[in-house]
Short mmCIF file of C-alpha atoms and ligand atoms in Angstrom, two decimals:
data_model
loop_
_atom_site.label_atom_id
_atom_site.label_comp_id
_atom_site.label_asym_id
_atom_site.label_seq_id
_atom_site.Cartn_x
_atom_site.Cartn_y
_atom_site.Cartn_z
CA MET A 1 41.18 137.03 64.83
CA GLN A 2 42.40 140.14 66.61
CA PRO A 3 41.75 140.01 70.36
CA ASP A 4 40.24 143.04 72.08
CA PRO A 5 43.35 145.05 73.07
CA ILE A 6 41.98 146.18 76.45
CA LEU A 7 40.97 142.69 77.53
CA LEU A 8 44.25 141.29 76.19
CA GLY A 9 46.25 143.82 78.19
CA ALA A 10 44.23 143.26 81.35
CA ALA A 11 44.45 139.47 81.17
CA SER A 12 48.17 139.57 80.34
CA ASP A 13 48.86 141.89 83.29
CA VAL A 14 46.92 139.89 85.85
CA ARG A 15 48.43 136.63 84.59
CA GLN A 16 51.76 137.79 85.96
CA ASN A 17 50.28 137.56 89.47
CA ALA A 18 49.10 133.96 89.11
CA TYR A 19 50.08 131.83 92.13
CA VAL A 20 51.18 128.58 90.52
CA PRO A 21 53.90 126.86 92.57
CA TYR A 22 52.55 123.42 91.60
CA SER A 23 51.71 123.60 87.89
CA ARG A 24 53.93 126.57 86.95
CA PHE A 25 51.14 127.33 84.45
CA LYS A 26 50.03 130.94 84.73
CA VAL A 27 46.60 131.87 83.38
CA GLY A 28 44.97 135.30 83.15
CA ALA A 29 41.36 136.14 82.40
CA ALA A 30 39.58 139.42 81.78
CA ILE A 31 35.86 140.10 81.53
CA ARG A 32 34.10 143.11 80.07
CA THR A 33 30.60 143.50 81.47
CA VAL A 34 27.65 145.08 79.70
CA SER A 35 28.34 148.30 81.66
CA GLY A 36 31.82 148.48 80.09
CA SER A 37 33.73 147.67 83.28
CA VAL A 38 36.67 145.25 83.11
CA PHE A 39 37.39 142.61 85.77
CA LYS A 40 40.48 140.42 85.98
CA GLY A 41 41.46 137.15 87.57
CA CYS A 42 44.41 134.77 87.72
CA ASN A 43 44.71 131.18 88.87
CA VAL A 44 45.51 130.62 92.55
CA GLU A 45 46.76 127.14 93.43
CA ASN A 46 46.86 125.40 96.78
CA VAL A 47 48.95 122.62 98.28
CA ALA A 48 45.66 120.73 98.60
CA TYR A 49 45.43 120.66 94.81
CA PRO A 50 41.62 120.59 94.32
CA GLU A 51 41.35 123.80 96.33
CA GLY A 52 43.06 125.78 93.56
CA THR A 53 40.97 128.21 91.57
CA CYS A 54 41.07 129.06 87.87
CA ALA A 55 41.69 132.49 86.38
CA GLU A 56 38.15 132.65 84.99
CA ALA A 57 36.68 131.92 88.42
CA GLY A 58 38.75 134.76 89.89
CA ALA A 59 37.55 137.22 87.26
CA ILE A 60 33.94 136.15 87.79
CA ALA A 61 34.31 136.54 91.55
CA ALA A 62 35.70 140.07 91.10
CA MET A 63 32.79 140.94 88.78
CA VAL A 64 30.15 139.68 91.18
CA ALA A 65 31.85 141.30 94.17
CA ALA A 66 31.59 144.62 92.31
CA GLY A 67 27.86 144.10 91.87
CA GLU A 68 27.84 143.06 88.22
CA THR A 69 26.53 139.84 86.68
CA GLN A 70 26.35 140.30 82.90
CA ILE A 71 29.39 139.29 80.85
CA ALA A 72 29.66 140.99 77.44
CA GLU A 73 33.02 139.44 76.49
CA ILE A 74 35.76 137.35 78.11
CA LEU A 75 39.37 136.62 77.21
CA VAL A 76 41.73 133.99 78.61
CA ILE A 77 45.50 133.82 78.09
CA ALA A 78 48.30 131.39 78.95
CA ASP A 79 51.73 130.36 77.71
CA SER A 80 50.27 127.48 75.79
CA PRO A 81 51.14 125.95 72.39
CA GLU A 82 47.57 126.54 71.24
CA PRO A 83 44.99 129.09 72.46
CA VAL A 84 44.09 128.00 75.98
CA PRO A 85 40.51 126.76 76.42
CA PRO A 86 38.59 127.23 79.69
CA CYS A 87 38.26 124.00 81.69
CA GLY A 88 34.86 122.31 81.88
CA GLY A 89 33.98 123.81 85.24
CA CYS A 90 34.84 127.31 84.04
CA ARG A 91 32.66 126.85 80.96
CA GLN A 92 29.70 126.28 83.25
CA LYS A 93 30.72 129.24 85.44
CA ILE A 94 30.97 131.52 82.40
CA ALA A 95 27.58 130.29 81.10
CA GLU A 96 25.98 131.37 84.39
CA PHE A 97 26.71 135.02 83.56
CA ALA A 98 26.95 135.11 79.75
CA GLY A 99 24.52 134.63 76.89
CA GLN A 100 25.08 131.85 74.36
CA GLY A 101 26.48 134.29 71.79
CA VAL A 102 29.06 135.93 74.05
CA LEU A 103 32.57 135.97 72.60
CA VAL A 104 35.22 133.99 74.49
CA THR A 105 38.70 134.72 73.13
CA LEU A 106 41.36 132.10 73.79
CA CYS A 107 44.93 133.41 73.57
CA THR A 108 48.56 132.38 73.83
CA THR A 109 51.31 134.63 75.12
CA ASP A 110 53.01 134.40 71.71
CA GLY A 111 50.11 135.98 69.85
CA LYS A 112 47.77 133.21 68.74
CA ALA A 113 44.08 133.89 69.30
CA ARG A 114 40.88 131.98 68.66
CA GLY A 115 37.37 133.35 69.06
CA MET A 116 34.58 131.06 70.25
CA THR A 117 31.13 131.61 71.69
CA VAL A 118 29.75 130.36 74.99
CA ALA A 119 27.50 128.02 72.96
CA ASP A 120 30.56 126.62 71.14
CA LEU A 121 32.26 125.91 74.45
CA LEU A 122 29.31 124.41 76.30
CA PRO A 123 26.65 123.00 73.98
CA GLY A 124 23.63 121.68 75.83
CA ALA A 125 24.50 123.55 79.01
CA PHE A 126 22.58 122.71 82.16
CA ALA A 127 20.30 125.68 82.85
CA ALA A 128 17.65 126.74 85.35
CA THR A 129 14.94 125.64 82.91
CA HIS A 130 16.01 122.04 83.40
CA MET A 131 14.67 122.33 86.96
CA ASP A 132 11.25 123.58 85.89
CA ARG A 133 9.48 120.49 87.27
CA ALA A 134 11.19 120.67 90.62
N1 THU B 201 43.60 126.83 84.71
C1 THU B 201 42.91 128.01 84.65
O1 THU B 201 43.20 128.95 85.42
N2 THU B 201 41.91 128.12 83.75
C2 THU B 201 41.52 127.14 82.91
O2 THU B 201 40.48 127.22 82.29
C3 THU B 201 42.40 125.98 82.71
C4 THU B 201 43.28 125.68 83.88
C5 THU B 201 44.65 126.69 85.71
C6 THU B 201 44.29 125.80 86.87
C7 THU B 201 45.65 125.37 87.36
O3 THU B 201 46.15 126.37 88.25
C8 THU B 201 46.51 125.38 86.10
O4 THU B 201 45.81 126.14 85.14
C9 THU B 201 46.80 123.99 85.55
O5 THU B 201 45.63 123.26 85.40
#
């Protein structure tokens, strides 16, 4: 598939700023919201390793900080042999702000791309409805 060129450019640009002294694995993410705005994020590691944050989480934080909460499309890129998939935690974070049919494009820096949906990435997601009896 052909990735969206604007999201690909945004994610590739922000990936350069990833702070990755521990893994050396730079990731970039870009979100388009339903309003048409684009938000970017990169991974930010920490010497206390679990405190690091993923690129997707950074892009989501930028979106919410700007007052938006509805993802229309998201793209993730890394220098990976195969299109880089969001980690489990990021799948749940994306699902918080995206419908099941939203396109998630996984990319490599050498031009491979794979399109998946939120439902593909997180079947059976935990949702607010599961707390209906609470
Ligand atoms: N990483 C992301 O930024 N997004 C993902 O979905 C996968 C993993 C980052 C976290 C860490 O900085 C590095 O990649 C290696 O796990």
